[in-house]
């Protein structure tokens, strides 16, 4: 099974720069205290980074950062959160009923690098991390 670092190192970025977007999100997640990161590789489907606050008891994650791999030449990101863990003041996310581990969640899809969108997602990650403490 591929590790997260192997995945990043072998990912050839495209003009959409989704690799850069992913690595910025990953670096942001690494700053969170009391957090573990799980990586699930499903080539040709998705590569999933799943952060979990160590004080969570009822859920195995507080967000899911997926690299959608249905076309490796045009990978894109889908970052999802449990509905009650975040707010979406800009209405940038899509509410997906039962879309995150069987629970309602918000997903933010990123098809190309956009620093404003990445910053917005980072703020949602920080909010979810804070609200994940049980």
Coordinates of C-alpha atoms in Angstrom, one line a residue:
X1 CA 0.0 0.0 0.0
X2 CA 1.2 3.4 -0.9
X3 CA 2.1 5.8 1.9
X4 CA 1.0 9.5 1.9
X5 CA 4.6 10.7 1.3
X6 CA 5.1 8.2 -1.6
X7 CA 1.8 9.4 -3.1
X8 CA 2.8 13.0 -2.9
X9 CA 6.3 12.4 -4.3
X10 CA 5.0 10.4 -7.3
X11 CA 2.1 12.7 -8.1
X12 CA 2.9 14.7 -11.3
X13 CA 1.1 18.0 -11.0
X14 CA -0.9 19.3 -13.9
X15 CA -1.6 22.9 -15.0
X16 CA -4.6 22.9 -12.6
X17 CA -2.1 22.6 -9.7
X18 CA -4.3 20.4 -7.6
X19 CA -1.2 18.8 -6.1
X20 CA -0.1 22.2 -4.8
X21 CA -3.6 22.7 -3.3
X22 CA -3.5 19.3 -1.7
X23 CA -0.1 19.8 -0.2
X24 CA -1.1 23.2 1.3
X25 CA -4.1 21.6 2.9
X26 CA -1.9 18.7 4.2
X27 CA 0.6 21.1 5.6
X28 CA -2.2 23.0 7.4
X29 CA -3.5 19.7 8.9
X30 CA -0.1 18.9 10.2
X31 CA -0.2 22.0 12.4
X32 CA -3.1 20.7 14.4
X33 CA -2.2 19.4 17.9
X34 CA -3.6 16.1 19.2
X35 CA -4.4 15.0 15.6
X36 CA -3.6 11.9 13.7
X37 CA -3.8 11.6 10.0
X38 CA -4.9 8.4 8.3
X39 CA -4.3 7.8 4.6
X40 CA -6.3 5.4 2.4
X41 CA -5.1 4.7 -1.1
X42 CA -7.6 3.4 -3.6
X43 CA -5.9 4.0 -7.0
X44 CA -8.2 4.9 -9.9
X45 CA -10.9 5.9 -7.3
X46 CA -9.5 8.2 -4.6
X47 CA -6.6 8.9 -2.2
X48 CA -8.1 9.9 1.1
X49 CA -6.5 11.9 3.9
X50 CA -8.6 11.5 7.1
X51 CA -7.7 13.7 10.1
X52 CA -8.9 12.7 13.5
X53 CA -8.7 14.6 16.8
X54 CA -7.3 12.4 19.5
X55 CA -10.3 13.3 21.8
X56 CA -12.9 12.1 19.3
X57 CA -14.9 9.2 20.7
X58 CA -17.8 8.7 18.3
X59 CA -16.3 9.3 14.9
X60 CA -13.2 8.2 13.2
X61 CA -12.5 11.6 11.5
X62 CA -13.5 15.3 11.5
X63 CA -12.9 15.8 7.8
X64 CA -12.1 13.9 4.7
X65 CA -9.7 15.3 2.1
X66 CA -10.1 13.2 -1.1
X67 CA -8.0 13.3 -4.2
X68 CA -10.4 12.0 -6.8
X69 CA -8.4 9.7 -9.1
X70 CA -10.9 8.6 -11.8
X71 CA -8.6 10.4 -14.3
X72 CA -5.0 10.7 -13.0
X73 CA -4.2 13.4 -15.5
X74 CA -7.0 15.6 -14.1
X75 CA -7.2 14.8 -10.4
X76 CA -9.4 17.1 -8.3
X77 CA -10.1 17.5 -4.6
X78 CA -13.2 17.0 -2.5
X79 CA -13.0 18.1 1.1
X80 CA -15.9 17.0 3.2
X81 CA -17.1 17.7 6.8
X82 CA -19.9 16.6 9.1
X83 CA -22.7 19.2 8.8
X84 CA -22.7 20.2 12.4
X85 CA -19.0 20.7 12.7
X86 CA -18.6 23.6 10.4
X87 CA -20.4 26.7 9.1
X88 CA -20.4 27.7 5.5
X89 CA -20.9 31.5 5.5
X90 CA -20.1 31.8 1.8
X91 CA -22.4 28.9 0.8
X92 CA -19.4 27.5 -1.1
X93 CA -20.0 23.9 -0.1
X94 CA -22.6 21.4 -1.2
X95 CA -24.8 19.7 1.4
X96 CA -24.7 16.0 0.8
X97 CA -27.4 14.0 2.7
X98 CA -25.7 11.0 4.3
X99 CA -22.6 11.8 2.3
X100 CA -19.9 11.5 4.9
X101 CA -19.7 8.1 6.6
X102 CA -23.5 7.9 6.5
X103 CA -24.1 11.3 8.0
X104 CA -25.1 14.6 6.4
X105 CA -22.0 16.6 5.4
X106 CA -20.7 19.5 3.4
X107 CA -18.3 18.9 0.5
X108 CA -16.1 21.5 -1.1
X109 CA -14.8 20.5 -4.6
X110 CA -11.7 22.1 -6.0
X111 CA -10.9 21.4 -9.6
X112 CA -8.0 23.9 -9.9
X113 CA -5.7 25.8 -7.6
X114 CA -7.4 28.9 -6.1
X115 CA -5.7 30.4 -3.0
X116 CA -9.0 32.0 -1.8
X117 CA -10.8 28.7 -1.9
X118 CA -7.9 26.9 -0.2
X119 CA -7.9 29.5 2.5
X120 CA -11.7 29.1 3.0
X121 CA -11.2 25.3 3.2
X122 CA -8.4 25.7 5.7
X123 CA -10.7 27.8 7.9
X124 CA -13.4 25.1 7.7
X125 CA -10.7 22.5 8.7
X126 CA -9.7 24.6 11.7
X127 CA -13.3 25.0 12.7
X128 CA -14.0 21.2 12.3
X129 CA -10.9 20.4 14.3
X130 CA -12.0 22.7 17.2
X131 CA -15.5 21.2 17.1
X132 CA -14.3 17.6 17.0
X133 CA -13.1 17.6 20.6
X134 CA -15.7 15.5 22.5

